[in-house]
CSV table of C-alpha atoms in Angstrom, one decimal:
chain,number,residue,atom,x,y,z
A,1393,MET,CA,15.3,-10.1,-2.1
A,1394,TYR,CA,12.3,-10.6,-4.4
A,1395,PHE,CA,12.5,-10.3,-8.2
A,1396,LYS,CA,9.0,-10.1,-9.5
A,1397,ASN,CA,7.8,-10.8,-13.1
A,1398,PHE,CA,11.3,-11.9,-14.1
A,1399,GLU,CA,10.1,-13.1,-17.5
A,1400,THR,CA,10.1,-9.4,-18.5
A,1401,VAL,CA,13.8,-9.1,-18.0
A,1402,SER,CA,16.0,-9.3,-21.1
A,1403,PRO,CA,18.6,-12.2,-21.4
A,1404,ALA,CA,21.4,-9.7,-21.3
A,1405,VAL,CA,20.3,-8.1,-18.0
A,1406,ALA,CA,19.6,-11.6,-16.5
A,1407,SER,CA,23.1,-12.6,-17.4
A,1408,ARG,CA,24.7,-9.6,-15.8
A,1409,LEU,CA,22.6,-10.1,-12.7
A,1410,SER,CA,23.7,-13.7,-12.5
A,1411,ASP,CA,27.3,-12.6,-12.8
A,1412,ALA,CA,26.9,-10.1,-10.0
A,1413,ILE,CA,25.2,-12.7,-7.7
A,1414,GLU,CA,28.0,-15.2,-8.3
A,1415,GLU,CA,30.8,-12.7,-7.9
A,1416,THR,CA,29.5,-11.2,-4.7
A,1417,GLY,CA,28.2,-14.4,-3.2
A,1418,LEU,CA,24.9,-12.6,-2.6
A,1419,SER,CA,22.8,-15.8,-2.5
A,1420,ARG,CA,24.9,-17.0,0.5
A,1421,ARG,CA,24.0,-13.9,2.5
A,1422,VAL,CA,20.5,-13.1,1.3
A,1423,ARG,CA,17.5,-15.3,0.3
A,1424,LEU,CA,16.7,-14.6,-3.3
A,1425,LEU,CA,13.2,-15.2,-4.8
A,1426,PHE,CA,12.4,-15.0,-8.5
A,1427,SER,CA,8.9,-15.2,-9.8
A,1428,CYS,CA,7.4,-15.4,-13.4
A,1429,SER,CA,4.0,-15.8,-15.0
A,1430,VAL,CA,3.7,-18.8,-17.2
A,1431,GLN,CA,0.5,-19.9,-19.1
A,1432,GLU,CA,-0.6,-23.5,-18.4
A,1433,ASN,CA,1.3,-26.0,-20.6
A,1434,GLU,CA,3.9,-23.5,-21.5
A,1435,ALA,CA,7.6,-23.9,-20.9
A,1436,MET,CA,9.5,-21.9,-18.4
A,1437,PRO,CA,10.8,-18.6,-19.9
A,1438,GLU,CA,14.4,-18.7,-21.1
A,1439,VAL,CA,15.6,-16.1,-18.6
A,1440,MET,CA,14.2,-18.1,-15.7
A,1441,ARG,CA,15.7,-21.3,-17.0
A,1442,MET,CA,19.1,-19.6,-17.2
A,1443,ILE,CA,18.9,-18.3,-13.7
A,1444,CYS,CA,18.0,-21.7,-12.3
A,1445,GLU,CA,20.7,-23.5,-14.2
A,1446,ARG,CA,23.5,-21.0,-13.3
A,1447,LEU,CA,22.6,-20.5,-9.7
A,1448,GLY,CA,21.1,-24.0,-8.9
A,1449,TYR,CA,17.8,-22.7,-7.6
A,1450,LEU,CA,14.8,-24.8,-6.6
A,1451,THR,CA,11.7,-24.2,-8.7
A,1452,LEU,CA,8.3,-24.3,-7.2
A,1453,PRO,CA,5.4,-24.3,-9.7
A,1454,LEU,CA,2.3,-22.7,-8.2
A,1455,PRO,CA,-1.2,-23.6,-9.4
A,1456,SER,CA,-3.4,-21.0,-11.1
A,1457,LEU,CA,-6.2,-19.5,-9.1
A,1458,ARG,CA,-8.9,-21.0,-11.3
A,1459,SER,CA,-7.5,-24.5,-10.6
A,1460,ARG,CA,-8.2,-23.8,-6.9
A,1461,SER,CA,-11.7,-22.5,-7.3
A,1462,ASP,CA,-12.9,-24.4,-4.2
A,1463,GLU,CA,-10.4,-22.5,-2.1
A,1464,ILE,CA,-11.5,-19.1,-3.3
A,1465,PRO,CA,-14.1,-18.5,-0.5
A,1466,SER,CA,-11.4,-19.2,2.1
A,1467,LEU,CA,-8.8,-17.0,0.3
A,1468,ALA,CA,-11.3,-14.2,-0.1
A,1469,SER,CA,-12.2,-14.3,3.7
A,1470,LEU,CA,-8.5,-14.3,4.6
A,1471,TYR,CA,-7.7,-11.3,2.4
A,1472,LEU,CA,-10.8,-9.5,3.6
A,1473,ASN,CA,-9.4,-9.7,7.1
A,1474,SER,CA,-6.2,-8.1,6.1
A,1475,LEU,CA,-8.1,-5.4,4.2
A,1476,ASN,CA,-10.1,-4.7,7.4
A,1477,LEU,CA,-6.9,-3.9,9.2
A,1478,GLU,CA,-5.4,-2.0,6.3
A,1479,LEU,CA,-8.4,0.2,5.4
A,1480,GLY,CA,-10.0,0.5,8.9
A,1481,LYS,CA,-13.1,-1.5,7.8
A,1482,GLN,CA,-15.2,-3.9,9.8
A,1483,PHE,CA,-16.6,-6.3,7.2
A,1484,SER,CA,-17.9,-9.6,8.7
A,1485,GLY,CA,-17.7,-11.5,5.4
A,1486,PHE,CA,-19.4,-12.0,2.0
A,1487,GLU,CA,-23.0,-12.8,1.1
A,1488,PRO,CA,-23.2,-16.5,0.0
A,1489,ARG,CA,-24.0,-15.5,-3.6
A,1490,ALA,CA,-21.1,-13.1,-3.7
A,1491,LEU,CA,-18.7,-15.9,-2.8
A,1492,GLU,CA,-20.2,-18.1,-5.5
A,1493,LEU,CA,-19.7,-15.4,-8.1
A,1494,LEU,CA,-16.1,-15.1,-7.1
A,1495,ARG,CA,-15.7,-18.9,-7.3
A,1496,GLN,CA,-17.2,-19.1,-10.7
A,1497,TYR,CA,-15.0,-16.4,-12.3
A,1498,PRO,CA,-12.0,-17.7,-14.3
A,1499,TRP,CA,-9.5,-15.2,-13.0
A,1500,PRO,CA,-7.4,-14.9,-16.2
A,1501,ASN,CA,-4.9,-12.6,-14.4
A,1502,ASN,CA,-4.6,-14.9,-11.4
A,1503,TYR,CA,-3.9,-13.7,-7.9
A,1504,THR,CA,-3.0,-10.1,-8.8
A,1505,GLN,CA,-6.4,-9.6,-10.4
A,1506,PHE,CA,-8.1,-11.4,-7.5
A,1507,LYS,CA,-6.5,-9.1,-4.8
A,1508,ASN,CA,-7.1,-6.0,-6.9
A,1509,LEU,CA,-10.8,-6.8,-7.2
A,1510,LEU,CA,-11.2,-7.6,-3.5
A,1511,ARG,CA,-9.5,-4.3,-2.6
A,1512,SER,CA,-12.0,-2.5,-4.9
A,1513,LEU,CA,-14.9,-4.3,-3.3
A,1514,ALA,CA,-13.7,-3.3,0.2
A,1515,ILE,CA,-13.3,0.3,-0.8
A,1516,LEU,CA,-16.7,0.5,-2.6
A,1517,SER,CA,-18.8,-1.5,-0.1
A,1518,ASP,CA,-20.5,-0.4,3.1
A,1519,GLY,CA,-22.3,-2.4,5.7
A,1520,PRO,CA,-21.1,-5.6,7.4
A,1521,TYR,CA,-21.1,-7.8,4.3
A,1522,ILE,CA,-19.8,-7.6,0.7
A,1523,ARG,CA,-22.9,-7.8,-1.3
A,1524,ALA,CA,-23.5,-10.0,-4.4
A,1525,ASP,CA,-24.7,-7.1,-6.5
A,1526,THR,CA,-21.5,-5.2,-5.9
A,1527,VAL,CA,-19.4,-8.3,-6.8
A,1528,ALA,CA,-21.5,-8.9,-10.0
A,1529,GLU,CA,-21.0,-5.3,-11.1
A,1530,LEU,CA,-17.2,-5.3,-10.7
A,1531,LEU,CA,-16.9,-8.7,-12.3
A,1532,ALA,CA,-18.9,-7.5,-15.3
A,1533,LYS,CA,-16.5,-4.6,-15.7
A,1534,GLU,CA,-13.6,-7.0,-15.4
A,1535,ARG,CA,-15.0,-9.1,-18.3
A,1536,VAL,CA,-15.3,-6.0,-20.5
A,1537,LEU,CA,-11.7,-5.0,-19.7
A,1538,ARG,CA,-10.3,-8.4,-20.3
A,1539,SER,CA,-12.2,-8.9,-23.5
A,1540,ALA,CA,-10.3,-6.1,-25.1
A,1541,GLN,CA,-7.2,-7.0,-27.1
A,1542,PRO,CA,-4.1,-6.8,-24.9
A,1543,VAL,CA,-1.0,-4.7,-25.8
A,1544,GLY,CA,1.3,-6.9,-27.7
A,1545,LEU,CA,4.2,-6.8,-30.2
A,1546,SER,CA,1.8,-6.9,-33.1
A,1547,ARG,CA,0.4,-3.6,-32.0
A,1548,ILE,CA,3.7,-1.8,-31.6
A,1549,ARG,CA,4.5,0.7,-34.3
A,1550,THR,CA,8.0,0.3,-35.6
A,1551,ASP,CA,8.3,4.1,-36.2
A,1552,GLN,CA,8.0,4.8,-32.4
A,1553,THR,CA,10.8,5.4,-30.0
A,1554,LEU,CA,11.2,3.3,-26.9
A,1555,GLU,CA,9.9,6.2,-24.8
A,1556,ASP,CA,6.8,6.5,-27.0
A,1557,ILE,CA,6.1,2.7,-26.7
A,1558,ILE,CA,6.4,2.9,-22.9
A,1559,SER,CA,4.2,5.9,-22.6
A,1560,GLU,CA,1.5,4.2,-24.8
A,1561,ALA,CA,1.7,1.0,-22.7
A,1562,VAL,CA,1.3,3.1,-19.5
A,1563,ARG,CA,-1.8,4.8,-21.0
A,1564,GLN,CA,-3.4,1.6,-22.0
A,1565,THR,CA,-2.7,0.0,-18.6
A,1566,VAL,CA,-4.4,3.0,-16.9
A,1567,ALA,CA,-7.3,2.6,-19.2
A,1568,ALA,CA,-7.6,-1.1,-18.5
A,1569,HIS,CA,-7.8,-0.3,-14.8
A,1570,GLY,CA,-10.6,2.1,-15.4
A,1571,GLY,CA,-8.4,5.2,-14.7
A,1572,ASN,CA,-7.0,3.8,-11.4
A,1573,ARG,CA,-3.5,5.0,-11.7
A,1574,ALA,CA,-2.3,3.4,-8.4
A,1575,ALA,CA,-3.5,0.0,-9.6
A,1576,ALA,CA,-1.8,0.6,-13.0
A,1577,ALA,CA,1.5,1.5,-11.4
A,1578,ARG,CA,1.3,-1.7,-9.3
A,1579,GLN,CA,0.8,-3.8,-12.3
A,1580,LEU,CA,3.6,-2.2,-14.3
A,1581,GLY,CA,5.9,-2.4,-11.3
A,1582,ILE,CA,6.7,1.4,-11.3
A,1583,SER,CA,6.1,4.2,-8.9
A,1584,ARG,CA,3.1,6.5,-9.3
A,1585,THR,CA,5.6,9.4,-9.9
A,1586,THR,CA,7.1,7.5,-12.9
A,1587,LEU,CA,3.6,6.7,-14.2
A,1588,TRP,CA,2.6,10.4,-13.9
A,1589,ARG,CA,5.8,11.4,-15.8
A,1590,TYR,CA,5.0,9.1,-18.7
A,1591,LEU,CA,1.4,10.2,-18.8
A,1592,GLY,CA,2.4,13.8,-18.8
A,1593,ARG,CA,4.9,13.3,-21.6
A,1594,LEU,CA,2.2,11.5,-23.7
A,1595,GLY,CA,-0.2,14.4,-23.0
A,1596,GLU,CA,2.3,17.0,-24.1
A,1597,GLU,CA,3.0,15.1,-27.3
A,1598,ARG,CA,-0.7,14.9,-28.2
A,1599,ALA,CA,-1.2,18.6,-27.5
A,1600,GLU,CA,1.6,19.4,-29.9
A,1601,ASP,CA,0.1,17.2,-32.5
């Protein structure tokens, strides 16, 4: 059982989850995995520290993608093979310059960003190889999107309801993915139906205004 992005869970919810795991003995019957995103040189989030201390879990720090830049060509080729099967494509690989562009990019959003970009490349490309010009074009768009100020607490209006805040976060995530709602739903960890519901609510409110 995989709990992804556990740093977003509130301490109260994490405490109740820990209680339930201990009371039911779930960890003795099911392998539990928790993941969280931590910036380099930052401490482990409090909710993760609490889970590890209460349940005695083993922690495995994983290096950032940019610290493994020499492995990016191999990782890209491996993932391209899986995309060939998933999308019914027959790519043979990448142009040498395309791989170099991927290797040089800093990947601020790590493996999720890497996989999303490769999927976009596979969908948009034709021919036997992923071309360098296609990679350069998508990376340029990534730089523009990542240069925009992210959604943070400093931008949340205190006169908004929780539903308003969630709807606005959904809208900005969709915009950050260039309108790709499936990619936005994956990043937010919600279904596309839920995403559509929040977007529809936001649209109705703006129409009323």
